């Protein structure tokens, strides 16, 4: 082959490689950040379990509330990004909540997320009532007017 043909093929190969890199950077991606819930861990936590057992099985909570009783919050977010340098958008957010009684035993579990734009417990299949609890969950779920 002549130098001219090899140079042309090299330029084409370089263009194909650059195009592959650019295409890879343009693909949308989705990832999880925060607490990643292990389904087997949730089965180990039952009403009456100790706070220490919760932390041993599930790890350190994302945040803890001591208002109106101790509550552990484990926050998970699904985030998507259309292109490499575009802003990230939260597509789903869940707050796994462990309510403790005055003896630091699990009272109940809740798995909050958004359903039809409202906070919804996917375990009890109910929307929590207003008050302090609703305000804290609203802040964790980044709802407008909750701060």
PDB file of N, CA and C in Angstrom, residues 69-128:
ATOM      1  N   UNK A  69     -39.501  11.188  69.569  1.00  0.00           N
ATOM      2  CA  UNK A  69     -39.045   9.805  69.538  1.00  0.00           C
ATOM      3  C   UNK A  69     -37.930   9.666  68.521  1.00  0.00           C
ATOM      4  N   UNK A  70     -37.051   8.733  68.754  1.00  0.00           N
ATOM      5  CA  UNK A  70     -35.905   8.561  67.873  1.00  0.00           C
ATOM      6  C   UNK A  70     -36.331   7.862  66.581  1.00  0.00           C
ATOM      7  N   UNK A  71     -35.872   8.386  65.447  1.00  0.00           N
ATOM      8  CA  UNK A  71     -36.207   7.827  64.149  1.00  0.00           C
ATOM      9  C   UNK A  71     -34.958   7.821  63.282  1.00  0.00           C
ATOM     10  N   UNK A  72     -34.711   6.683  62.625  1.00  0.00           N
ATOM     11  CA  UNK A  72     -33.595   6.566  61.692  1.00  0.00           C
ATOM     12  C   UNK A  72     -34.128   6.710  60.276  1.00  0.00           C
ATOM     13  N   UNK A  73     -33.438   7.524  59.456  1.00  0.00           N
ATOM     14  CA  UNK A  73     -33.818   7.722  58.059  1.00  0.00           C
ATOM     15  C   UNK A  73     -32.672   7.262  57.160  1.00  0.00           C
ATOM     16  N   UNK A  74     -32.964   6.377  56.218  1.00  0.00           N
ATOM     17  CA  UNK A  74     -32.010   5.901  55.222  1.00  0.00           C
ATOM     18  C   UNK A  74     -32.499   6.407  53.862  1.00  0.00           C
ATOM     19  N   UNK A  75     -31.760   7.342  53.251  1.00  0.00           N
ATOM     20  CA  UNK A  75     -32.209   8.019  52.033  1.00  0.00           C
ATOM     21  C   UNK A  75     -31.492   7.439  50.807  1.00  0.00           C
ATOM     22  N   UNK A  76     -32.280   7.084  49.782  1.00  0.00           N
ATOM     23  CA  UNK A  76     -31.767   6.566  48.519  1.00  0.00           C
ATOM     24  C   UNK A  76     -32.305   7.422  47.381  1.00  0.00           C
ATOM     25  N   UNK A  77     -31.448   7.751  46.431  1.00  0.00           N
ATOM     26  CA  UNK A  77     -31.877   8.527  45.265  1.00  0.00           C
ATOM     27  C   UNK A  77     -31.452   7.817  43.983  1.00  0.00           C
ATOM     28  N   UNK A  78     -32.373   7.778  43.024  1.00  0.00           N
ATOM     29  CA  UNK A  78     -32.055   7.351  41.654  1.00  0.00           C
ATOM     30  C   UNK A  78     -31.852   8.635  40.865  1.00  0.00           C
ATOM     31  N   UNK A  79     -30.703   8.774  40.235  1.00  0.00           N
ATOM     32  CA  UNK A  79     -30.350   9.997  39.533  1.00  0.00           C
ATOM     33  C   UNK A  79     -30.046   9.663  38.075  1.00  0.00           C
ATOM     34  N   UNK A  80     -30.521  10.518  37.173  1.00  0.00           N
ATOM     35  CA  UNK A  80     -30.192  10.323  35.762  1.00  0.00           C
ATOM     36  C   UNK A  80     -29.518  11.582  35.229  1.00  0.00           C
ATOM     37  N   UNK A  81     -28.710  11.367  34.203  1.00  0.00           N
ATOM     38  CA  UNK A  81     -27.997  12.454  33.566  1.00  0.00           C
ATOM     39  C   UNK A  81     -28.049  12.189  32.062  1.00  0.00           C
ATOM     40  N   UNK A  82     -28.644  13.092  31.311  1.00  0.00           N
ATOM     41  CA  UNK A  82     -28.828  12.888  29.868  1.00  0.00           C
ATOM     42  C   UNK A  82     -27.501  12.825  29.130  1.00  0.00           C
ATOM     43  N   UNK A  83     -26.630  13.779  29.376  1.00  0.00           N
ATOM     44  CA  UNK A  83     -25.341  13.839  28.712  1.00  0.00           C
ATOM     45  C   UNK A  83     -24.266  14.072  29.762  1.00  0.00           C
ATOM     46  N   UNK A  84     -23.040  13.772  29.414  1.00  0.00           N
ATOM     47  CA  UNK A  84     -21.936  13.796  30.366  1.00  0.00           C
ATOM     48  C   UNK A  84     -21.849  15.092  31.171  1.00  0.00           C
ATOM     49  N   UNK A  85     -22.043  16.238  30.558  1.00  0.00           N
ATOM     50  CA  UNK A  85     -21.842  17.492  31.260  1.00  0.00           C
ATOM     51  C   UNK A  85     -23.144  18.223  31.577  1.00  0.00           C
ATOM     52  N   UNK A  86     -24.254  17.531  31.462  1.00  0.00           N
ATOM     53  CA  UNK A  86     -25.564  18.118  31.772  1.00  0.00           C
ATOM     54  C   UNK A  86     -25.851  17.929  33.256  1.00  0.00           C
ATOM     55  N   UNK A  87     -26.772  18.731  33.831  1.00  0.00           N
ATOM     56  CA  UNK A  87     -27.092  18.565  35.255  1.00  0.00           C
ATOM     57  C   UNK A  87     -27.776  17.222  35.520  1.00  0.00           C
ATOM     58  N   UNK A  88     -27.606  16.759  36.731  1.00  0.00           N
ATOM     59  CA  UNK A  88     -28.228  15.502  37.155  1.00  0.00           C
ATOM     60  C   UNK A  88     -29.635  15.791  37.668  1.00  0.00           C
ATOM     61  N   UNK A  89     -30.566  14.843  37.441  1.00  0.00           N
ATOM     62  CA  UNK A  89     -31.942  14.977  37.887  1.00  0.00           C
ATOM     63  C   UNK A  89     -32.325  13.768  38.730  1.00  0.00           C
ATOM     64  N   UNK A  90     -32.965  14.017  39.869  1.00  0.00           N
ATOM     65  CA  UNK A  90     -33.444  12.931  40.712  1.00  0.00           C
ATOM     66  C   UNK A  90     -34.714  12.378  40.078  1.00  0.00           C
ATOM     67  N   UNK A  91     -34.705  11.089  39.723  1.00  0.00           N
ATOM     68  CA  UNK A  91     -35.869  10.464  39.093  1.00  0.00           C
ATOM     69  C   UNK A  91     -36.708   9.693  40.099  1.00  0.00           C
ATOM     70  N   UNK A  92     -36.102   9.264  41.205  1.00  0.00           N
ATOM     71  CA  UNK A  92     -36.838   8.568  42.266  1.00  0.00           C
ATOM     72  C   UNK A  92     -36.064   8.746  43.555  1.00  0.00           C
ATOM     73  N   UNK A  93     -36.787   8.866  44.634  1.00  0.00           N
ATOM     74  CA  UNK A  93     -36.151   8.978  45.946  1.00  0.00           C
ATOM     75  C   UNK A  93     -36.975   8.203  46.937  1.00  0.00           C
ATOM     76  N   UNK A  94     -36.308   7.429  47.758  1.00  0.00           N
ATOM     77  CA  UNK A  94     -36.972   6.657  48.804  1.00  0.00           C
ATOM     78  C   UNK A  94     -36.316   6.976  50.136  1.00  0.00           C
ATOM     79  N   UNK A  95     -37.144   6.985  51.170  1.00  0.00           N
ATOM     80  CA  UNK A  95     -36.649   7.190  52.526  1.00  0.00           C
ATOM     81  C   UNK A  95     -37.147   6.018  53.348  1.00  0.00           C
ATOM     82  N   UNK A  96     -36.231   5.089  53.662  1.00  0.00           N
ATOM     83  CA  UNK A  96     -36.554   3.971  54.531  1.00  0.00           C
ATOM     84  C   UNK A  96     -36.469   4.489  55.957  1.00  0.00           C
ATOM     85  N   UNK A  97     -37.572   4.400  56.688  1.00  0.00           N
ATOM     86  CA  UNK A  97     -37.665   4.995  58.018  1.00  0.00           C
ATOM     87  C   UNK A  97     -37.871   3.914  59.065  1.00  0.00           C
ATOM     88  N   UNK A  98     -37.062   3.976  60.120  1.00  0.00           N
ATOM     89  CA  UNK A  98     -37.176   3.040  61.240  1.00  0.00           C
ATOM     90  C   UNK A  98     -37.583   3.855  62.461  1.00  0.00           C
ATOM     91  N   UNK A  99     -38.791   3.609  62.954  1.00  0.00           N
ATOM     92  CA  UNK A  99     -39.299   4.303  64.140  1.00  0.00           C
ATOM     93  C   UNK A  99     -38.954   3.487  65.374  1.00  0.00           C
ATOM     94  N   UNK A 100     -38.333   4.157  66.359  1.00  0.00           N
ATOM     95  CA  UNK A 100     -37.951   3.496  67.607  1.00  0.00           C
ATOM     96  C   UNK A 100     -38.838   3.993  68.740  1.00  0.00           C
ATOM     97  N   UNK A 101     -39.126   3.110  69.691  1.00  0.00           N
ATOM     98  CA  UNK A 101     -39.920   3.519  70.842  1.00  0.00           C
ATOM     99  C   UNK A 101     -39.005   4.065  71.935  1.00  0.00           C
ATOM    100  N   UNK A 102     -39.572   4.358  73.100  1.00  0.00           N
ATOM    101  CA  UNK A 102     -38.786   4.964  74.189  1.00  0.00           C
ATOM    102  C   UNK A 102     -37.714   4.018  74.733  1.00  0.00           C
ATOM    103  N   UNK A 103     -37.828   2.714  74.460  1.00  0.00           N
ATOM    104  CA  UNK A 103     -36.831   1.734  74.899  1.00  0.00           C
ATOM    105  C   UNK A 103     -35.814   1.415  73.799  1.00  0.00           C
ATOM    106  N   UNK A 104     -35.778   2.224  72.751  1.00  0.00           N
ATOM    107  CA  UNK A 104     -34.891   2.021  71.604  1.00  0.00           C
ATOM    108  C   UNK A 104     -35.118   0.679  70.911  1.00  0.00           C
ATOM    109  N   UNK A 105     -36.362   0.275  70.827  1.00  0.00           N
ATOM    110  CA  UNK A 105     -36.763  -0.923  70.090  1.00  0.00           C
ATOM    111  C   UNK A 105     -37.551  -0.471  68.858  1.00  0.00           C
ATOM    112  N   UNK A 106     -37.462  -1.246  67.781  1.00  0.00           N
ATOM    113  CA  UNK A 106     -38.175  -0.895  66.551  1.00  0.00           C
ATOM    114  C   UNK A 106     -39.672  -0.966  66.804  1.00  0.00           C
ATOM    115  N   UNK A 107     -40.338   0.143  66.529  1.00  0.00           N
ATOM    116  CA  UNK A 107     -41.794   0.221  66.649  1.00  0.00           C
ATOM    117  C   UNK A 107     -42.445  -0.180  65.322  1.00  0.00           C
ATOM    118  N   UNK A 108     -41.912   0.403  64.224  1.00  0.00           N
ATOM    119  CA  UNK A 108     -42.395   0.044  62.892  1.00  0.00           C
ATOM    120  C   UNK A 108     -41.425   0.546  61.836  1.00  0.00           C
ATOM    121  N   UNK A 109     -41.571   0.031  60.609  1.00  0.00           N
ATOM    122  CA  UNK A 109     -40.775   0.444  59.456  1.00  0.00           C
ATOM    123  C   UNK A 109     -41.686   1.109  58.438  1.00  0.00           C
ATOM    124  N   UNK A 110     -41.148   2.047  57.696  1.00  0.00           N
ATOM    125  CA  UNK A 110     -41.882   2.664  56.593  1.00  0.00           C
ATOM    126  C   UNK A 110     -40.891   2.881  55.450  1.00  0.00           C
ATOM    127  N   UNK A 111     -41.381   2.783  54.226  1.00  0.00           N
ATOM    128  CA  UNK A 111     -40.566   3.013  53.036  1.00  0.00           C
ATOM    129  C   UNK A 111     -41.253   4.103  52.227  1.00  0.00           C
ATOM    130  N   UNK A 112     -40.869   5.358  52.453  1.00  0.00           N
ATOM    131  CA  UNK A 112     -41.523   6.489  51.827  1.00  0.00           C
ATOM    132  C   UNK A 112     -40.933   6.799  50.463  1.00  0.00           C
ATOM    133  N   UNK A 113     -41.805   7.179  49.567  1.00  0.00           N
ATOM    134  CA  UNK A 113     -41.426   7.635  48.238  1.00  0.00           C
ATOM    135  C   UNK A 113     -42.512   8.577  47.767  1.00  0.00           C
ATOM    136  N   UNK A 114     -42.433   8.984  46.523  1.00  0.00           N
ATOM    137  CA  UNK A 114     -43.465   9.859  45.981  1.00  0.00           C
ATOM    138  C   UNK A 114     -44.397   9.056  45.085  1.00  0.00           C
ATOM    139  N   UNK A 115     -45.682   9.266  45.278  1.00  0.00           N
ATOM    140  CA  UNK A 115     -46.692   8.655  44.429  1.00  0.00           C
ATOM    141  C   UNK A 115     -47.700   9.747  44.121  1.00  0.00           C
ATOM    142  N   UNK A 116     -47.871  10.059  42.853  1.00  0.00           N
ATOM    143  CA  UNK A 116     -48.754  11.137  42.422  1.00  0.00           C
ATOM    144  C   UNK A 116     -48.381  12.460  43.078  1.00  0.00           C
ATOM    145  N   UNK A 117     -47.081  12.686  43.286  1.00  0.00           N
ATOM    146  CA  UNK A 117     -46.604  13.954  43.833  1.00  0.00           C
ATOM    147  C   UNK A 117     -46.751  14.098  45.334  1.00  0.00           C
ATOM    148  N   UNK A 118     -47.190  13.049  46.020  1.00  0.00           N
ATOM    149  CA  UNK A 118     -47.353  13.099  47.469  1.00  0.00           C
ATOM    150  C   UNK A 118     -46.499  12.014  48.112  1.00  0.00           C
ATOM    151  N   UNK A 119     -46.079  12.275  49.358  1.00  0.00           N
ATOM    152  CA  UNK A 119     -45.309  11.281  50.092  1.00  0.00           C
ATOM    153  C   UNK A 119     -46.212  10.083  50.370  1.00  0.00           C
ATOM    154  N   UNK A 120     -45.680   8.879  50.112  1.00  0.00           N
ATOM    155  CA  UNK A 120     -46.463   7.659  50.209  1.00  0.00           C
ATOM    156  C   UNK A 120     -45.599   6.585  50.853  1.00  0.00           C
ATOM    157  N   UNK A 121     -46.167   5.826  51.798  1.00  0.00           N
ATOM    158  CA  UNK A 121     -45.464   4.718  52.442  1.00  0.00           C
ATOM    159  C   UNK A 121     -45.767   3.449  51.654  1.00  0.00           C
ATOM    160  N   UNK A 122     -44.752   2.894  51.006  1.00  0.00           N
ATOM    161  CA  UNK A 122     -44.944   1.713  50.171  1.00  0.00           C
ATOM    162  C   UNK A 122     -45.072   0.429  50.982  1.00  0.00           C
ATOM    163  N   UNK A 123     -44.854   0.476  52.295  1.00  0.00           N
ATOM    164  CA  UNK A 123     -45.059  -0.699  53.145  1.00  0.00           C
ATOM    165  C   UNK A 123     -46.508  -0.744  53.614  1.00  0.00           C
ATOM    166  N   UNK A 124     -46.980   0.347  54.233  1.00  0.00           N
ATOM    167  CA  UNK A 124     -48.365   0.357  54.735  1.00  0.00           C
ATOM    168  C   UNK A 124     -49.355   0.805  53.661  1.00  0.00           C
ATOM    169  N   UNK A 125     -48.825   1.328  52.541  1.00  0.00           N
ATOM    170  CA  UNK A 125     -49.631   1.847  51.437  1.00  0.00           C
ATOM    171  C   UNK A 125     -50.554   2.983  51.875  1.00  0.00           C
ATOM    172  N   UNK A 126     -50.000   3.886  52.708  1.00  0.00           N
ATOM    173  CA  UNK A 126     -50.744   5.044  53.197  1.00  0.00           C
ATOM    174  C   UNK A 126     -49.903   6.298  53.051  1.00  0.00           C
ATOM    175  N   UNK A 127     -50.578   7.431  52.991  1.00  0.00           N
ATOM    176  CA  UNK A 127     -49.919   8.730  53.003  1.00  0.00           C
ATOM    177  C   UNK A 127     -49.882   9.208  54.448  1.00  0.00           C
ATOM    178  N   UNK A 128     -48.699   9.635  54.958  1.00  0.00           N
ATOM    179  CA  UNK A 128     -48.635  10.082  56.347  1.00  0.00           C
ATOM    180  C   UNK A 128     -49.448  11.352  56.565  1.00  0.00           C
TER     181      UNK A 128
END
